[in-house]
mmCIF file of C-alpha atoms in Angstrom:
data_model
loop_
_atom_site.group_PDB
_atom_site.id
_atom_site.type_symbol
_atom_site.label_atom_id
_atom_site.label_comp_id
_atom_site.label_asym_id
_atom_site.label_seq_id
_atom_site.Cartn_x
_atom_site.Cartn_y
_atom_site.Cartn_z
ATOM 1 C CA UNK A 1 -37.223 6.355 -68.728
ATOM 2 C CA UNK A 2 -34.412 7.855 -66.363
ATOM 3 C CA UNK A 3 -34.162 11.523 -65.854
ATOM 4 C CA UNK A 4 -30.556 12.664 -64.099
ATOM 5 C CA UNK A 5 -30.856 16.493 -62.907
ATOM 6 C CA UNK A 6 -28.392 18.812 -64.701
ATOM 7 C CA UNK A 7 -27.497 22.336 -63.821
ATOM 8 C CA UNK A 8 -30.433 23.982 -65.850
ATOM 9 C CA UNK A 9 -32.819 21.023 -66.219
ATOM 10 C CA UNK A 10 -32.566 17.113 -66.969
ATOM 11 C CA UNK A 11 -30.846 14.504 -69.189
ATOM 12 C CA UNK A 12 -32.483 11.309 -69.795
ATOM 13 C CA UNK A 13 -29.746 8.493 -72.083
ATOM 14 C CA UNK A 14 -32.017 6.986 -74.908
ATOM 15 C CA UNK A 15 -30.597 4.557 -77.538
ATOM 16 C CA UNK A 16 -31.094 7.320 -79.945
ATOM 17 C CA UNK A 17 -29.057 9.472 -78.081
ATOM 18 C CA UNK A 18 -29.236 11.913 -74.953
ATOM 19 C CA UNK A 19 -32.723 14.066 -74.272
ATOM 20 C CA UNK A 20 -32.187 17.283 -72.804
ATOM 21 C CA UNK A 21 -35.017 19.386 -71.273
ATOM 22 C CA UNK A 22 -34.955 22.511 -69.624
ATOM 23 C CA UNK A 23 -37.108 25.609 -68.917
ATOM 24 C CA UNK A 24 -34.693 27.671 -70.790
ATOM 25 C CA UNK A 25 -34.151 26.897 -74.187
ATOM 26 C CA UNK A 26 -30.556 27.556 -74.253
ATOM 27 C CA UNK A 27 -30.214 24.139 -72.034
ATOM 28 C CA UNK A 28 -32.587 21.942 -73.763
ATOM 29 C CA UNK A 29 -35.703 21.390 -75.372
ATOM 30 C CA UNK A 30 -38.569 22.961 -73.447
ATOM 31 C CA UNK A 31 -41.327 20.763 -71.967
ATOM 32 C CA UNK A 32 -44.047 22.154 -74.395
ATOM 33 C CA UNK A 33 -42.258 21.428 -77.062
ATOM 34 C CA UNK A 34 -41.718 18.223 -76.824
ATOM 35 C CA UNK A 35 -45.336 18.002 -75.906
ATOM 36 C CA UNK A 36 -46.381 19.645 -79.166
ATOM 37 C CA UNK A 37 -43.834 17.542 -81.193
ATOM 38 C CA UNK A 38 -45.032 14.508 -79.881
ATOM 39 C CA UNK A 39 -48.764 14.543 -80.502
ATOM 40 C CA UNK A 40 -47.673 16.476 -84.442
ATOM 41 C CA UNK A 41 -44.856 13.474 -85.133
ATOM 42 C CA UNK A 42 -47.045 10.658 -83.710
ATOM 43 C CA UNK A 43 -50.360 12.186 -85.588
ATOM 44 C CA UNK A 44 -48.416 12.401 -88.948
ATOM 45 C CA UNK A 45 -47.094 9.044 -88.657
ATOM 46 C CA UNK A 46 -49.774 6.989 -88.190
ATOM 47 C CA UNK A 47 -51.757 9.166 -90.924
ATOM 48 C CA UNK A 48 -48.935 7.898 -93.317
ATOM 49 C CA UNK A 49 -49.877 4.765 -92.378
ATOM 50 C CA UNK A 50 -53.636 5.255 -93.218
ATOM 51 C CA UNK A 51 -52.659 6.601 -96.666
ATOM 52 C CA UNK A 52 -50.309 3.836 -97.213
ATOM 53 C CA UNK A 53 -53.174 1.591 -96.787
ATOM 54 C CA UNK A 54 -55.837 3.768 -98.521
ATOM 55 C CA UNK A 55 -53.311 3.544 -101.234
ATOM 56 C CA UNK A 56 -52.455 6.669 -101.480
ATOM 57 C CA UNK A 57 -49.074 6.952 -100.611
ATOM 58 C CA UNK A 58 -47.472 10.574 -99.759
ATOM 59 C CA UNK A 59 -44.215 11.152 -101.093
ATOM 60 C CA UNK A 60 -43.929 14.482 -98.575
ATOM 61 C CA UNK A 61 -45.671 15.546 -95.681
ATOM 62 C CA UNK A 62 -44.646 18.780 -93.800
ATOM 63 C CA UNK A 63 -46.613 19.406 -90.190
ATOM 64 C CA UNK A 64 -47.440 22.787 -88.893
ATOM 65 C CA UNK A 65 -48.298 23.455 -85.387
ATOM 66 C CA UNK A 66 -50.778 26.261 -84.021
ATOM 67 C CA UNK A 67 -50.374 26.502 -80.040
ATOM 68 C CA UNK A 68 -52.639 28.406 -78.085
ATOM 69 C CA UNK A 69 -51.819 28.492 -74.190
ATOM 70 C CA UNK A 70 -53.755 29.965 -71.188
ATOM 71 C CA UNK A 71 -51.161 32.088 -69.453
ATOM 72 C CA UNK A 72 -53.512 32.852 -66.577
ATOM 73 C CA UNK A 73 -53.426 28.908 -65.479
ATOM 74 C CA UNK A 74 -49.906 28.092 -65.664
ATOM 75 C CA UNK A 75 -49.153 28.836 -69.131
ATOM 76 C CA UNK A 76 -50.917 25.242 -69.935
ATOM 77 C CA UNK A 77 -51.324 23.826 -73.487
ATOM 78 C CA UNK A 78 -54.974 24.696 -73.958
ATOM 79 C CA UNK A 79 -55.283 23.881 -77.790
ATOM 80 C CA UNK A 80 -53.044 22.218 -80.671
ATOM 81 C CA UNK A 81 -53.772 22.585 -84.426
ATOM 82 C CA UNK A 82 -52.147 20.806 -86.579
ATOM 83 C CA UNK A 83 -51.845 21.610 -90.191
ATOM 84 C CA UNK A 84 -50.656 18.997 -92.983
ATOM 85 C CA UNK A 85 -49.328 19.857 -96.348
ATOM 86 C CA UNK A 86 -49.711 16.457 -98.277
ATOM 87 C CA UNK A 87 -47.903 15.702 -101.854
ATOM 88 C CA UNK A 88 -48.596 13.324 -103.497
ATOM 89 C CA UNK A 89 -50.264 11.317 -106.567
ATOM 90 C CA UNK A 90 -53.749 11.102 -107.102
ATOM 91 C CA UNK A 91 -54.432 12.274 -103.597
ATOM 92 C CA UNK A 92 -58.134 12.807 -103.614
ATOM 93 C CA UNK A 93 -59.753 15.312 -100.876
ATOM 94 C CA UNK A 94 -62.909 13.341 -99.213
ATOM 95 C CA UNK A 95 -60.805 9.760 -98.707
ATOM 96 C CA UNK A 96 -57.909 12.553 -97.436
ATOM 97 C CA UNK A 97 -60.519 13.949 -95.291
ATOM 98 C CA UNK A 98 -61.128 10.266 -94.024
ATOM 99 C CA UNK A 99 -57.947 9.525 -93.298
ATOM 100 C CA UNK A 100 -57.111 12.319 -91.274
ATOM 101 C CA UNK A 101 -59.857 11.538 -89.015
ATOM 102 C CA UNK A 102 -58.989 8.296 -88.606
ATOM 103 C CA UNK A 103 -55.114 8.807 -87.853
ATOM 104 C CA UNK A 104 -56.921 11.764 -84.978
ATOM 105 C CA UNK A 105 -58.814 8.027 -83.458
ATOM 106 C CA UNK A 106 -55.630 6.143 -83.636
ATOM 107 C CA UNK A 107 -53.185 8.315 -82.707
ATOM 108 C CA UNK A 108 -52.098 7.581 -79.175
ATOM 109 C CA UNK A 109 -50.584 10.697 -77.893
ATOM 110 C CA UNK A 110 -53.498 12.764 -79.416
ATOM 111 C CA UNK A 111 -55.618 10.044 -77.283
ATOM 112 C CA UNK A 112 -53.528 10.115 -74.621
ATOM 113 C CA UNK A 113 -54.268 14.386 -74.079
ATOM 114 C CA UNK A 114 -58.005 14.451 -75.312
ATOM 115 C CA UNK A 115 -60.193 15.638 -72.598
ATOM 116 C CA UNK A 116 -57.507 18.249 -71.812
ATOM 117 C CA UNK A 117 -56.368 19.518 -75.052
ATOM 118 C CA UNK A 118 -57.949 20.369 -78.072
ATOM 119 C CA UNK A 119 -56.154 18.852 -80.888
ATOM 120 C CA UNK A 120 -57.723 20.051 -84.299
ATOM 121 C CA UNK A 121 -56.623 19.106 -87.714
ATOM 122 C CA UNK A 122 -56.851 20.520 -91.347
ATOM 123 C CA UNK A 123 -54.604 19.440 -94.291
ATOM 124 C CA UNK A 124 -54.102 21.341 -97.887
ATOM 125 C CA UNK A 125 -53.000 18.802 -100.904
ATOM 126 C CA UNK A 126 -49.704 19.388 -103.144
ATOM 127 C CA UNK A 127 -50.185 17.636 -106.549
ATOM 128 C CA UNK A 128 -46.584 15.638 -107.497
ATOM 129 C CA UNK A 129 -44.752 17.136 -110.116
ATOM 130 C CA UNK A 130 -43.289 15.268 -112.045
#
């Protein structure tokens, strides 16, 4: 990745389209956030993909964050939880439990920031209606 310095922060060209980040929200996405989305988007993913193979597919998942920094060391990310509301059929709580310990272990950006950030996880199921 290429990042081109703006006025108020950078620009990087992705084939998705452009990234802006900035300290100031009014200019981009802030740094933190796109740390926070990361680890939340890549965690709910692969858990997807572990309930897909359980077979027990989601039909909606919805992600919550919790942030908690340490403003006395640089503002730093100290702690993420992240908070899934599942819906789905016959989603059954233990093999839901399993799952989203597994997706924690094969996450890579929740990998990629353990030893420096907690990253906690709980989940709450939605029965489908039909």
């Amino acid at each position: 990745m290429n990042f081109e310095a703006k006025e108020k922060g950078f620009v990087t060209h992705l084939s998705y389209g452009d990234l802006h980040v900035s300290g100031d929200e009014a200019y981009g996405f802030r740094p933190y956030q796109l740390l926070v989305s990361s680890i939340a988007v890549c965690s709910g993913g692969v858990l997807r993909k572990v309930l897909d193979k359980m077979r027990m597919p989601c039909t909606d998942m919805k992600i919550t964050a919790d942030v908690t920094r340490n403003e006395a060391e640089a503002n730093r990310v100290e702690k993420i939880h992240l908070h899934f509301i599942i819906t789905g059929e016959n989603l059954k709580e233990e093999k839901v439990q399993k799952a989203v310990d597994a997706a924690s272990k094969n996450c890579p950006m929740v990998q990629s920031v353990k030893g420096s950030i907690a990253v906690t996880e709980s989940f709450e199921l939605v029965p489908l209606v039909p």
